[in-house]
């Protein structure tokens, strides 16, 4: 549906688990586009997405879709929602055809619509050759693509993807990113991940979540402004790398013509090096460098 516009407003969202606060007064407004929800494990990403998918009940706050509280339009909202959880939810004894038709029936779709959408989607995710094979025979990457196809069966206008590239090799990760970008037209797409490279170049907006708080949000240009003139590149020795690593300022290292180079975050202009353009991965490192499981 060309030109389909939506506004999903999150207002002062709180989620408590006993005395633990997983989300602490989160507010944000989503419109059409791809949003990256970034943060280390335990930041509150999955809790946030589960509430948006109506799998969890918020403790406080309100969600409003196009000016109307979500609780007053639950059925219509679920009909326009596609949710791909982090854990694969596949019936391994089903063929891909059976699984697609089953999900389509759960969504209340008509038979002919299920058939046509299934044929279209399995071709788009390059699984048409295994349409009649059991899911138990699929590789990890094939299962992820099957999950994405099933999530898209009803052409959802709001798409929630929790770690959609988990467990995939680099080539399959790139394929998944490309597919998400293609299917994102005229949709609100929210991708939760702690792997920045999965979303750095397909997302229009970035939301950084830490300990249940949004600590930074914006488009690529505004996000990178926080590290303007602070990222430097310099050739280093292994000994220097160990020193910089202890100082927790190295966002990445790489070899170029057999020489070792480091990207360093220099907050106080203490180190020599060529000032370079920051990347989203540098911002992620800067915000979460004290987190043990932060992954770039």
Short mmCIF file of C-alpha atoms in Angstrom, two decimals:
data_model
loop_
_atom_site.label_atom_id
_atom_site.label_comp_id
_atom_site.label_asym_id
_atom_site.label_seq_id
_atom_site.Cartn_x
_atom_site.Cartn_y
_atom_site.Cartn_z
CA UNK A 1 0.00 0.00 0.00
CA UNK A 2 1.94 3.00 -1.25
CA UNK A 3 1.99 6.05 0.94
CA UNK A 4 0.71 4.19 4.03
CA UNK A 5 1.74 6.36 7.00
CA UNK A 6 1.64 5.47 10.68
CA UNK A 7 2.59 6.95 14.02
CA UNK A 8 3.31 4.68 16.98
CA UNK A 9 3.81 6.68 20.18
CA UNK A 10 5.42 5.24 23.30
CA UNK A 11 4.67 7.34 26.37
CA UNK A 12 6.46 6.91 29.71
CA UNK A 13 6.71 3.13 29.39
CA UNK A 14 7.76 1.27 32.55
CA UNK A 15 8.25 -2.45 33.09
CA UNK A 16 9.07 -3.85 36.51
CA UNK A 17 9.91 -7.42 37.41
CA UNK A 18 9.46 -7.30 41.16
CA UNK A 19 11.97 -4.77 42.46
CA UNK A 20 13.91 -4.78 39.16
CA UNK A 21 13.08 -2.10 36.59
CA UNK A 22 13.73 -3.37 33.05
CA UNK A 23 12.32 -0.25 31.35
CA UNK A 24 12.27 3.11 33.07
CA UNK A 25 9.91 5.73 31.60
CA UNK A 26 10.70 5.16 27.92
CA UNK A 27 9.14 7.63 25.48
CA UNK A 28 9.58 7.56 21.72
CA UNK A 29 7.59 8.12 18.51
CA UNK A 30 7.95 5.77 15.55
CA UNK A 31 6.95 6.64 12.00
CA UNK A 32 7.67 4.82 8.73
CA UNK A 33 11.31 3.75 8.53
CA UNK A 34 13.88 1.32 9.90
CA UNK A 35 14.86 1.80 13.54
CA UNK A 36 17.85 0.15 15.19
CA UNK A 37 17.40 -0.59 18.89
CA UNK A 38 20.95 -0.97 20.15
CA UNK A 39 22.37 -2.01 23.47
CA UNK A 40 24.16 -4.86 25.24
CA UNK A 41 22.38 -7.88 26.65
CA UNK A 42 20.26 -6.84 29.61
CA UNK A 43 19.63 -3.31 28.31
CA UNK A 44 15.88 -3.93 28.02
CA UNK A 45 15.63 -4.45 24.25
CA UNK A 46 13.68 -7.73 24.31
CA UNK A 47 11.37 -6.49 27.06
CA UNK A 48 10.60 -3.40 25.01
CA UNK A 49 9.87 -5.42 21.88
CA UNK A 50 7.75 -7.96 23.74
CA UNK A 51 5.60 -5.15 25.10
CA UNK A 52 5.22 -3.67 21.62
CA UNK A 53 4.23 -7.12 20.33
CA UNK A 54 1.65 -7.34 23.17
CA UNK A 55 3.35 -10.41 24.63
CA UNK A 56 4.10 -8.55 27.86
CA UNK A 57 2.01 -6.07 29.80
CA UNK A 58 3.67 -2.81 30.75
CA UNK A 59 3.70 -1.77 34.40
CA UNK A 60 3.02 1.86 33.56
CA UNK A 61 2.74 4.02 30.48
CA UNK A 62 0.76 4.02 27.28
CA UNK A 63 1.17 3.03 23.63
CA UNK A 64 -0.80 5.00 21.04
CA UNK A 65 -1.23 4.08 17.38
CA UNK A 66 -2.41 6.86 15.08
CA UNK A 67 -3.91 8.83 17.95
CA UNK A 68 -5.78 5.93 19.58
CA UNK A 69 -4.65 3.88 22.61
CA UNK A 70 -3.41 0.45 21.61
CA UNK A 71 -5.56 -1.28 24.21
CA UNK A 72 -8.64 -0.07 22.32
CA UNK A 73 -7.53 -1.52 18.98
CA UNK A 74 -5.69 -4.68 19.96
CA UNK A 75 -7.17 -6.88 17.23
CA UNK A 76 -6.51 -4.48 14.36
CA UNK A 77 -3.01 -3.82 15.68
CA UNK A 78 -2.16 -7.52 15.81
CA UNK A 79 -3.46 -7.89 12.26
CA UNK A 80 -0.90 -5.35 11.04
CA UNK A 81 1.96 -6.67 13.20
CA UNK A 82 4.77 -8.99 12.21
CA UNK A 83 7.02 -10.23 15.05
CA UNK A 84 10.17 -12.33 14.63
CA UNK A 85 11.49 -13.40 18.05
CA UNK A 86 15.13 -14.05 18.84
CA UNK A 87 14.51 -17.76 19.40
CA UNK A 88 13.41 -19.74 16.37
CA UNK A 89 9.77 -20.81 16.72
CA UNK A 90 9.51 -23.45 14.02
CA UNK A 91 7.64 -26.74 13.92
CA UNK A 92 10.40 -28.96 12.62
CA UNK A 93 8.04 -31.70 11.42
CA UNK A 94 6.26 -29.17 9.20
CA UNK A 95 7.31 -28.52 5.64
CA UNK A 96 7.95 -24.87 4.82
CA UNK A 97 4.67 -24.88 2.89
CA UNK A 98 2.78 -26.25 5.91
CA UNK A 99 4.39 -23.69 8.21
CA UNK A 100 3.61 -20.74 5.95
CA UNK A 101 0.00 -21.85 5.52
CA UNK A 102 -0.35 -22.46 9.26
CA UNK A 103 0.86 -18.94 10.14
CA UNK A 104 -1.37 -17.47 7.44
CA UNK A 105 -4.39 -19.25 8.92
CA UNK A 106 -3.51 -17.98 12.40
CA UNK A 107 -3.48 -14.49 10.93
CA UNK A 108 -7.01 -15.06 9.57
CA UNK A 109 -5.97 -14.75 5.94
CA UNK A 110 -8.00 -16.16 3.06
CA UNK A 111 -6.74 -19.33 1.39
CA UNK A 112 -5.87 -17.77 -1.97
CA UNK A 113 -4.08 -14.88 -0.26
CA UNK A 114 -2.01 -17.33 1.79
CA UNK A 115 -1.05 -19.26 -1.33
CA UNK A 116 -0.05 -16.19 -3.34
CA UNK A 117 1.85 -14.54 -0.48
CA UNK A 118 3.67 -17.79 0.31
CA UNK A 119 4.75 -18.25 -3.29
CA UNK A 120 5.96 -14.66 -3.46
CA UNK A 121 7.83 -14.69 -0.14
CA UNK A 122 9.65 -18.02 -0.50
CA UNK A 123 10.96 -16.78 -3.82
CA UNK A 124 12.08 -13.49 -2.27
CA UNK A 125 13.96 -15.25 0.55
CA UNK A 126 15.38 -17.84 -1.89
CA UNK A 127 13.66 -20.86 -0.39
CA UNK A 128 11.37 -21.82 -3.27
CA UNK A 129 13.44 -24.96 -3.95
CA UNK A 130 12.76 -26.29 -0.45
CA UNK A 131 9.11 -25.24 -0.17
CA UNK A 132 7.98 -28.85 0.24
CA UNK A 133 10.84 -29.98 2.51
CA UNK A 134 10.67 -30.38 6.27
CA UNK A 135 12.07 -27.57 8.37
CA UNK A 136 14.16 -30.07 10.34
CA UNK A 137 16.40 -30.43 7.26
CA UNK A 138 17.05 -26.67 7.01
CA UNK A 139 20.36 -25.05 7.97
CA UNK A 140 20.42 -22.25 10.53
CA UNK A 141 20.43 -19.60 7.83
CA UNK A 142 17.53 -21.23 6.00
CA UNK A 143 15.52 -21.36 9.22
CA UNK A 144 16.10 -17.64 9.80
CA UNK A 145 14.89 -16.88 6.28
CA UNK A 146 11.87 -19.14 6.82
CA UNK A 147 11.08 -17.23 10.01
CA UNK A 148 11.30 -13.93 8.17
CA UNK A 149 9.03 -15.18 5.39
CA UNK A 150 6.45 -16.40 7.91
CA UNK A 151 6.64 -13.08 9.76
CA UNK A 152 5.84 -11.27 6.51
CA UNK A 153 2.99 -13.56 5.42
CA UNK A 154 0.25 -10.98 6.16
CA UNK A 155 2.26 -8.04 4.75
CA UNK A 156 2.52 -6.41 8.21
CA UNK A 157 2.80 -2.64 8.46
CA UNK A 158 4.70 -2.85 11.76
CA UNK A 159 7.63 -5.28 11.76
CA UNK A 160 9.48 -6.18 14.97
CA UNK A 161 12.68 -8.19 14.60
CA UNK A 162 14.62 -9.38 17.65
CA UNK A 163 18.23 -10.30 16.74
CA UNK A 164 17.21 -11.42 13.22
CA UNK A 165 20.76 -12.39 12.20
CA UNK A 166 21.65 -14.35 15.35
CA UNK A 167 23.85 -17.33 14.54
CA UNK A 168 24.35 -16.48 10.86
CA UNK A 169 27.69 -16.36 9.08
CA UNK A 170 28.83 -13.01 7.60
CA UNK A 171 27.44 -13.69 4.12
CA UNK A 172 24.04 -14.78 5.46
CA UNK A 173 23.97 -11.76 7.77
CA UNK A 174 24.41 -9.50 4.75
CA UNK A 175 21.67 -11.32 2.86
CA UNK A 176 19.30 -10.91 5.81
CA UNK A 177 20.10 -7.19 6.04
CA UNK A 178 19.36 -6.75 2.34
CA UNK A 179 16.05 -8.62 2.61
CA UNK A 180 14.94 -6.52 5.58
CA UNK A 181 15.78 -3.32 3.69
CA UNK A 182 13.75 -4.49 0.67
CA UNK A 183 10.69 -5.43 2.74
CA UNK A 184 10.77 -2.25 4.85
CA UNK A 185 8.96 0.01 2.37
CA UNK A 186 5.94 1.80 3.92
CA UNK A 187 6.49 0.06 7.26
CA UNK A 188 7.66 0.76 10.77
CA UNK A 189 10.55 -1.68 11.21
CA UNK A 190 12.23 -2.06 14.59
CA UNK A 191 15.36 -4.21 14.80
CA UNK A 192 16.83 -5.04 18.19
CA UNK A 193 20.45 -6.14 18.21
CA UNK A 194 23.77 -5.75 19.98
CA UNK A 195 25.68 -6.30 16.71
CA UNK A 196 26.05 -2.85 15.19
CA UNK A 197 27.20 -4.03 11.77
CA UNK A 198 23.78 -5.67 11.24
CA UNK A 199 21.96 -2.34 11.16
CA UNK A 200 24.54 0.40 10.65
CA UNK A 201 23.78 0.99 6.98
CA UNK A 202 20.10 0.04 6.64
CA UNK A 203 18.63 2.01 9.56
CA UNK A 204 17.24 5.52 9.32
CA UNK A 205 17.14 6.08 13.09
CA UNK A 206 19.14 4.71 16.02
CA UNK A 207 18.00 4.22 19.62
CA UNK A 208 20.64 3.35 22.23
CA UNK A 209 19.23 1.62 25.30
CA UNK A 210 21.13 1.08 28.55
CA UNK A 211 19.75 -0.28 31.81
CA UNK A 212 16.20 0.47 30.70
CA UNK A 213 16.85 4.07 29.60
CA UNK A 214 17.20 5.65 26.18
CA UNK A 215 20.59 7.31 26.49
CA UNK A 216 20.93 8.52 22.89
CA UNK A 217 18.65 8.60 19.85
CA UNK A 218 18.52 10.23 16.44
CA UNK A 219 19.42 9.83 12.79
CA UNK A 220 22.91 8.89 11.63
CA UNK A 221 24.17 12.45 11.31
CA UNK A 222 22.99 13.58 14.74
CA UNK A 223 24.25 10.39 16.41
CA UNK A 224 27.75 10.78 14.98
CA UNK A 225 27.97 14.38 16.19
CA UNK A 226 28.68 13.15 19.72
CA UNK A 227 32.08 11.91 18.52
CA UNK A 228 32.94 14.77 16.20
CA UNK A 229 36.75 15.24 16.19
CA UNK A 230 37.12 12.50 18.83
CA UNK A 231 37.90 9.47 16.66
CA UNK A 232 41.49 9.05 15.54
CA UNK A 233 43.38 6.51 13.52
CA UNK A 234 46.99 5.73 14.21
CA UNK A 235 49.54 3.05 13.54
CA UNK A 236 50.43 1.19 16.72
CA UNK A 237 52.61 -1.62 18.00
CA UNK A 238 51.29 -4.63 19.89
CA UNK A 239 52.69 -3.11 23.08
CA UNK A 240 50.87 0.18 22.45
CA UNK A 241 47.68 -1.73 21.73
CA UNK A 242 47.88 -3.39 25.14
CA UNK A 243 48.29 0.03 26.77
CA UNK A 244 45.38 1.54 24.83
CA UNK A 245 43.27 -1.52 25.53
CA UNK A 246 43.81 -1.06 29.26
CA UNK A 247 42.74 2.56 28.88
CA UNK A 248 39.58 1.29 27.13
CA UNK A 249 39.84 3.67 24.20
CA UNK A 250 40.30 1.30 21.20
CA UNK A 251 37.07 0.81 19.26
CA UNK A 252 38.70 -1.45 16.67
CA UNK A 253 42.06 -2.60 15.26
CA UNK A 254 42.98 -3.78 11.78
CA UNK A 255 45.98 -4.52 9.60
CA UNK A 256 46.81 -2.50 6.51
CA UNK A 257 49.83 -3.48 4.42
CA UNK A 258 51.16 -5.56 7.32
CA UNK A 259 50.93 -2.57 9.68
CA UNK A 260 48.63 -2.51 12.70
CA UNK A 261 46.22 0.41 12.99
CA UNK A 262 43.76 1.34 15.73
CA UNK A 263 40.65 3.50 15.87
CA UNK A 264 40.79 5.25 19.22
CA UNK A 265 38.20 7.37 21.01
CA UNK A 266 40.12 10.36 22.31
CA UNK A 267 37.80 12.33 24.61
CA UNK A 268 40.38 14.83 25.79
CA UNK A 269 42.73 15.17 22.79
CA UNK A 270 45.48 13.30 24.59
CA UNK A 271 46.72 11.13 21.72
CA UNK A 272 48.26 11.81 18.36
CA UNK A 273 46.69 10.43 15.21
CA UNK A 274 44.67 11.37 12.17
CA UNK A 275 41.18 12.61 13.00
CA UNK A 276 38.70 10.49 11.03
CA UNK A 277 34.95 10.35 10.49
CA UNK A 278 33.20 8.40 13.26
CA UNK A 279 30.95 5.43 12.57
CA UNK A 280 27.96 4.09 14.49
CA UNK A 281 30.18 1.29 15.82
CA UNK A 282 32.46 3.93 17.38
CA UNK A 283 29.44 5.50 19.11
CA UNK A 284 28.34 2.09 20.37
CA UNK A 285 31.80 1.44 21.79
CA UNK A 286 31.88 4.89 23.37
CA UNK A 287 28.51 4.38 25.09
CA UNK A 288 28.94 0.77 26.16
CA UNK A 289 32.70 0.25 26.50
CA UNK A 290 32.31 -0.71 30.14
CA UNK A 291 29.83 -3.47 29.30
CA UNK A 292 31.35 -6.97 29.23
CA UNK A 293 29.14 -8.33 26.44
CA UNK A 294 29.10 -5.33 24.11
CA UNK A 295 29.58 -6.59 20.54
CA UNK A 296 30.42 -4.45 17.53
#
